[in-house]
Amino acid sequence: QVQLVESGGGLVQAGESLRLSCAASGSIFSTNAMGWYRQAPEKQRELVATITSGGTTNYADSVKGRFTISRDNANNTVYLQMNSLKAEDTATYFCNADVTRPWGTRKSYWGHGIQVTVSS
């Protein structure tokens, strides 16, 4: 099995920063694309940022210039540095990883989610 464990969420004031981490563990041969998504109350889950194993990144327009995604391939970990946080960034943030298992199968996994609350 594969587990994704997120950490680093919390309550901050508008304008402050947070850094989210997500570590993938279990029977993993390699992690391909990894990313962060978020879901606010009564809204659909939306992409925040993704990063390929080669380091190519993609961001939602709403976070460009404020958030930075990075990864540590050796430790199957992805990070999200969130600066200049706004009240509208308040959501549950989910980590996602496209994982290749040792026997060759490939599957997308999700973390349980972590709460980020930004007070204005």
JSON list of C-alpha atoms in Angstrom, two decimals:
[
{"chain": "A", "resi": 1, "resn": "GLN", "atom": "CA", "xyz": [0.00, 0.00, 0.00]},
{"chain": "A", "resi": 2, "resn": "VAL", "atom": "CA", "xyz": [0.96, 3.66, -0.43]},
{"chain": "A", "resi": 3, "resn": "GLN", "atom": "CA", "xyz": [0.31, 6.41, 2.09]},
{"chain": "A", "resi": 4, "resn": "LEU", "atom": "CA", "xyz": [0.54, 10.16, 1.67]},
{"chain": "A", "resi": 5, "resn": "VAL", "atom": "CA", "xyz": [0.88, 12.15, 4.89]},
{"chain": "A", "resi": 6, "resn": "GLU", "atom": "CA", "xyz": [0.46, 15.93, 4.84]},
{"chain": "A", "resi": 7, "resn": "SER", "atom": "CA", "xyz": [1.77, 18.31, 7.47]},
{"chain": "A", "resi": 8, "resn": "GLY", "atom": "CA", "xyz": [2.26, 22.01, 8.03]},
{"chain": "A", "resi": 9, "resn": "GLY", "atom": "CA", "xyz": [-1.25, 23.40, 7.93]},
{"chain": "A", "resi": 10, "resn": "GLY", "atom": "CA", "xyz": [-2.79, 25.71, 10.49]},
{"chain": "A", "resi": 11, "resn": "LEU", "atom": "CA", "xyz": [-4.29, 29.09, 11.21]},
{"chain": "A", "resi": 12, "resn": "VAL", "atom": "CA", "xyz": [-2.49, 32.24, 10.08]},
{"chain": "A", "resi": 13, "resn": "GLN", "atom": "CA", "xyz": [-3.27, 35.90, 9.47]},
{"chain": "A", "resi": 14, "resn": "ALA", "atom": "CA", "xyz": [-3.60, 37.33, 5.99]},
{"chain": "A", "resi": 15, "resn": "GLY", "atom": "CA", "xyz": [-0.20, 38.16, 4.55]},
{"chain": "A", "resi": 16, "resn": "GLU", "atom": "CA", "xyz": [1.62, 35.47, 6.49]},
{"chain": "A", "resi": 17, "resn": "SER", "atom": "CA", "xyz": [3.20, 32.27, 5.18]},
{"chain": "A", "resi": 18, "resn": "LEU", "atom": "CA", "xyz": [2.86, 28.53, 5.63]},
{"chain": "A", "resi": 19, "resn": "ARG", "atom": "CA", "xyz": [4.78, 25.58, 4.24]},
{"chain": "A", "resi": 20, "resn": "LEU", "atom": "CA", "xyz": [2.97, 22.32, 3.55]},
{"chain": "A", "resi": 21, "resn": "SER", "atom": "CA", "xyz": [4.78, 19.00, 3.26]},
{"chain": "A", "resi": 22, "resn": "CYS", "atom": "CA", "xyz": [3.58, 15.67, 1.92]},
{"chain": "A", "resi": 23, "resn": "ALA", "atom": "CA", "xyz": [5.58, 12.48, 2.24]},
{"chain": "A", "resi": 24, "resn": "ALA", "atom": "CA", "xyz": [4.71, 9.37, 0.24]},
{"chain": "A", "resi": 25, "resn": "SER", "atom": "CA", "xyz": [5.64, 6.02, 1.75]},
{"chain": "A", "resi": 26, "resn": "GLY", "atom": "CA", "xyz": [5.01, 2.34, 1.15]},
{"chain": "A", "resi": 27, "resn": "SER", "atom": "CA", "xyz": [5.70, 0.10, -1.82]},
{"chain": "A", "resi": 28, "resn": "ILE", "atom": "CA", "xyz": [6.97, 2.75, -4.24]},
{"chain": "A", "resi": 29, "resn": "PHE", "atom": "CA", "xyz": [9.27, 2.30, -7.22]},
{"chain": "A", "resi": 30, "resn": "SER", "atom": "CA", "xyz": [9.01, 5.95, -8.25]},
{"chain": "A", "resi": 31, "resn": "THR", "atom": "CA", "xyz": [6.78, 8.97, -7.88]},
{"chain": "A", "resi": 32, "resn": "ASN", "atom": "CA", "xyz": [5.87, 10.71, -11.11]},
{"chain": "A", "resi": 33, "resn": "ALA", "atom": "CA", "xyz": [3.87, 13.93, -10.98]},
{"chain": "A", "resi": 34, "resn": "MET", "atom": "CA", "xyz": [2.99, 15.21, -7.51]},
{"chain": "A", "resi": 35, "resn": "GLY", "atom": "CA", "xyz": [0.72, 18.05, -6.64]},
{"chain": "A", "resi": 36, "resn": "TRP", "atom": "CA", "xyz": [-1.50, 19.98, -4.31]},
{"chain": "A", "resi": 37, "resn": "TYR", "atom": "CA", "xyz": [-5.21, 20.54, -4.62]},
{"chain": "A", "resi": 38, "resn": "ARG", "atom": "CA", "xyz": [-7.63, 22.34, -2.34]},
{"chain": "A", "resi": 39, "resn": "GLN", "atom": "CA", "xyz": [-11.29, 22.30, -1.51]},
{"chain": "A", "resi": 40, "resn": "ALA", "atom": "CA", "xyz": [-13.15, 25.09, 0.23]},
{"chain": "A", "resi": 41, "resn": "PRO", "atom": "CA", "xyz": [-16.54, 24.50, 1.89]},
{"chain": "A", "resi": 42, "resn": "GLU", "atom": "CA", "xyz": [-19.30, 23.98, -0.68]},
{"chain": "A", "resi": 43, "resn": "LYS", "atom": "CA", "xyz": [-16.82, 24.26, -3.56]},
{"chain": "A", "resi": 44, "resn": "GLN", "atom": "CA", "xyz": [-15.26, 21.72, -5.88]},
{"chain": "A", "resi": 45, "resn": "ARG", "atom": "CA", "xyz": [-11.73, 20.51, -5.40]},
{"chain": "A", "resi": 46, "resn": "GLU", "atom": "CA", "xyz": [-9.34, 22.59, -7.51]},
{"chain": "A", "resi": 47, "resn": "LEU", "atom": "CA", "xyz": [-5.75, 22.31, -8.63]},
{"chain": "A", "resi": 48, "resn": "VAL", "atom": "CA", "xyz": [-3.26, 24.49, -6.79]},
{"chain": "A", "resi": 49, "resn": "ALA", "atom": "CA", "xyz": [0.07, 23.36, -8.21]},
{"chain": "A", "resi": 50, "resn": "THR", "atom": "CA", "xyz": [1.75, 20.32, -9.73]},
{"chain": "A", "resi": 51, "resn": "ILE", "atom": "CA", "xyz": [5.35, 19.30, -10.33]},
{"chain": "A", "resi": 52, "resn": "THR", "atom": "CA", "xyz": [6.75, 16.54, -12.51]},
{"chain": "A", "resi": 53, "resn": "SER", "atom": "CA", "xyz": [9.61, 14.26, -11.53]},
{"chain": "A", "resi": 54, "resn": "GLY", "atom": "CA", "xyz": [11.81, 16.43, -13.72]},
{"chain": "A", "resi": 55, "resn": "GLY", "atom": "CA", "xyz": [10.79, 19.61, -11.91]},
{"chain": "A", "resi": 56, "resn": "THR", "atom": "CA", "xyz": [8.35, 21.15, -14.39]},
{"chain": "A", "resi": 57, "resn": "THR", "atom": "CA", "xyz": [5.74, 23.11, -12.46]},
{"chain": "A", "resi": 58, "resn": "ASN", "atom": "CA", "xyz": [2.20, 24.28, -13.10]},
{"chain": "A", "resi": 59, "resn": "TYR", "atom": "CA", "xyz": [0.17, 26.69, -10.98]},
{"chain": "A", "resi": 60, "resn": "ALA", "atom": "CA", "xyz": [-3.38, 27.89, -10.73]},
{"chain": "A", "resi": 61, "resn": "ASP", "atom": "CA", "xyz": [-3.62, 31.52, -11.77]},
{"chain": "A", "resi": 62, "resn": "SER", "atom": "CA", "xyz": [-4.90, 32.45, -8.32]},
{"chain": "A", "resi": 63, "resn": "VAL", "atom": "CA", "xyz": [-1.65, 31.40, -6.63]},
{"chain": "A", "resi": 64, "resn": "LYS", "atom": "CA", "xyz": [0.97, 32.33, -9.22]},
{"chain": "A", "resi": 65, "resn": "GLY", "atom": "CA", "xyz": [3.65, 34.52, -7.73]},
{"chain": "A", "resi": 66, "resn": "ARG", "atom": "CA", "xyz": [2.64, 33.63, -4.15]},
{"chain": "A", "resi": 67, "resn": "PHE", "atom": "CA", "xyz": [2.98, 29.84, -3.92]},
{"chain": "A", "resi": 68, "resn": "THR", "atom": "CA", "xyz": [5.97, 27.68, -4.84]},
{"chain": "A", "resi": 69, "resn": "ILE", "atom": "CA", "xyz": [5.87, 23.92, -5.25]},
{"chain": "A", "resi": 70, "resn": "SER", "atom": "CA", "xyz": [9.03, 21.84, -4.92]},
{"chain": "A", "resi": 71, "resn": "ARG", "atom": "CA", "xyz": [9.95, 18.22, -4.30]},
{"chain": "A", "resi": 72, "resn": "ASP", "atom": "CA", "xyz": [12.59, 15.90, -2.92]},
{"chain": "A", "resi": 73, "resn": "ASN", "atom": "CA", "xyz": [12.66, 12.90, -5.23]},
{"chain": "A", "resi": 74, "resn": "ALA", "atom": "CA", "xyz": [14.96, 10.88, -2.99]},
{"chain": "A", "resi": 75, "resn": "ASN", "atom": "CA", "xyz": [12.40, 11.04, -0.18]},
{"chain": "A", "resi": 76, "resn": "ASN", "atom": "CA", "xyz": [9.20, 11.06, -2.27]},
{"chain": "A", "resi": 77, "resn": "THR", "atom": "CA", "xyz": [8.20, 14.35, -0.67]},
{"chain": "A", "resi": 78, "resn": "VAL", "atom": "CA", "xyz": [6.49, 17.39, -2.13]},
{"chain": "A", "resi": 79, "resn": "TYR", "atom": "CA", "xyz": [6.32, 20.84, -0.57]},
{"chain": "A", "resi": 80, "resn": "LEU", "atom": "CA", "xyz": [4.11, 23.89, -1.03]},
{"chain": "A", "resi": 81, "resn": "GLN", "atom": "CA", "xyz": [5.49, 27.21, 0.17]},
{"chain": "A", "resi": 82, "resn": "MET", "atom": "CA", "xyz": [2.58, 29.60, 0.52]},
{"chain": "A", "resi": 83, "resn": "ASN", "atom": "CA", "xyz": [3.38, 33.29, 0.92]},
{"chain": "A", "resi": 84, "resn": "SER", "atom": "CA", "xyz": [1.16, 36.36, 1.10]},
{"chain": "A", "resi": 85, "resn": "LEU", "atom": "CA", "xyz": [-1.77, 34.21, 2.13]},
{"chain": "A", "resi": 86, "resn": "LYS", "atom": "CA", "xyz": [-5.26, 35.55, 1.60]},
{"chain": "A", "resi": 87, "resn": "ALA", "atom": "CA", "xyz": [-8.58, 34.70, 3.23]},
{"chain": "A", "resi": 88, "resn": "GLU", "atom": "CA", "xyz": [-9.65, 33.08, -0.04]},
{"chain": "A", "resi": 89, "resn": "ASP", "atom": "CA", "xyz": [-6.82, 30.55, 0.32]},
{"chain": "A", "resi": 90, "resn": "THR", "atom": "CA", "xyz": [-8.71, 29.03, 3.24]},
{"chain": "A", "resi": 91, "resn": "ALA", "atom": "CA", "xyz": [-9.43, 25.41, 2.36]},
{"chain": "A", "resi": 92, "resn": "THR", "atom": "CA", "xyz": [-8.53, 21.82, 2.99]},
{"chain": "A", "resi": 93, "resn": "TYR", "atom": "CA", "xyz": [-5.38, 21.07, 1.02]},
{"chain": "A", "resi": 94, "resn": "PHE", "atom": "CA", "xyz": [-4.85, 17.63, -0.45]},
{"chain": "A", "resi": 95, "resn": "CYS", "atom": "CA", "xyz": [-1.63, 16.07, -1.68]},
{"chain": "A", "resi": 96, "resn": "ASN", "atom": "CA", "xyz": [-1.68, 13.88, -4.78]},
{"chain": "A", "resi": 97, "resn": "ALA", "atom": "CA", "xyz": [1.00, 11.59, -6.17]},
{"chain": "A", "resi": 98, "resn": "ASP", "atom": "CA", "xyz": [1.16, 9.51, -9.34]},
{"chain": "A", "resi": 99, "resn": "VAL", "atom": "CA", "xyz": [3.05, 6.44, -8.14]},
{"chain": "A", "resi": 100, "resn": "THR", "atom": "CA", "xyz": [4.68, 3.56, -9.98]},
{"chain": "A", "resi": 101, "resn": "ARG", "atom": "CA", "xyz": [4.70, 0.43, -7.82]},
{"chain": "A", "resi": 102, "resn": "PRO", "atom": "CA", "xyz": [7.67, -2.01, -7.81]},
{"chain": "A", "resi": 103, "resn": "TRP", "atom": "CA", "xyz": [5.78, -4.45, -10.01]},
{"chain": "A", "resi": 104, "resn": "GLY", "atom": "CA", "xyz": [5.07, -1.82, -12.62]},
{"chain": "A", "resi": 105, "resn": "THR", "atom": "CA", "xyz": [1.49, -0.72, -12.02]},
{"chain": "A", "resi": 106, "resn": "ARG", "atom": "CA", "xyz": [0.79, 2.99, -11.84]},
{"chain": "A", "resi": 107, "resn": "LYS", "atom": "CA", "xyz": [-1.87, 4.68, -9.74]},
{"chain": "A", "resi": 108, "resn": "SER", "atom": "CA", "xyz": [-2.84, 8.06, -8.33]},
{"chain": "A", "resi": 109, "resn": "TYR", "atom": "CA", "xyz": [-3.01, 8.41, -4.55]},
{"chain": "A", "resi": 110, "resn": "TRP", "atom": "CA", "xyz": [-4.45, 11.11, -2.30]},
{"chain": "A", "resi": 111, "resn": "GLY", "atom": "CA", "xyz": [-3.62, 12.26, 1.18]},
{"chain": "A", "resi": 112, "resn": "HIS", "atom": "CA", "xyz": [-6.32, 12.76, 3.79]},
{"chain": "A", "resi": 113, "resn": "GLY", "atom": "CA", "xyz": [-6.10, 16.54, 3.59]},
{"chain": "A", "resi": 114, "resn": "ILE", "atom": "CA", "xyz": [-4.88, 19.26, 5.89]},
{"chain": "A", "resi": 115, "resn": "GLN", "atom": "CA", "xyz": [-6.67, 22.44, 6.92]},
{"chain": "A", "resi": 116, "resn": "VAL", "atom": "CA", "xyz": [-5.32, 25.88, 6.08]},
{"chain": "A", "resi": 117, "resn": "THR", "atom": "CA", "xyz": [-7.23, 28.80, 7.56]},
{"chain": "A", "resi": 118, "resn": "VAL", "atom": "CA", "xyz": [-6.34, 32.40, 6.79]},
{"chain": "A", "resi": 119, "resn": "SER", "atom": "CA", "xyz": [-7.97, 35.07, 8.90]},
{"chain": "A", "resi": 120, "resn": "SER", "atom": "CA", "xyz": [-8.40, 38.55, 7.47]}
]
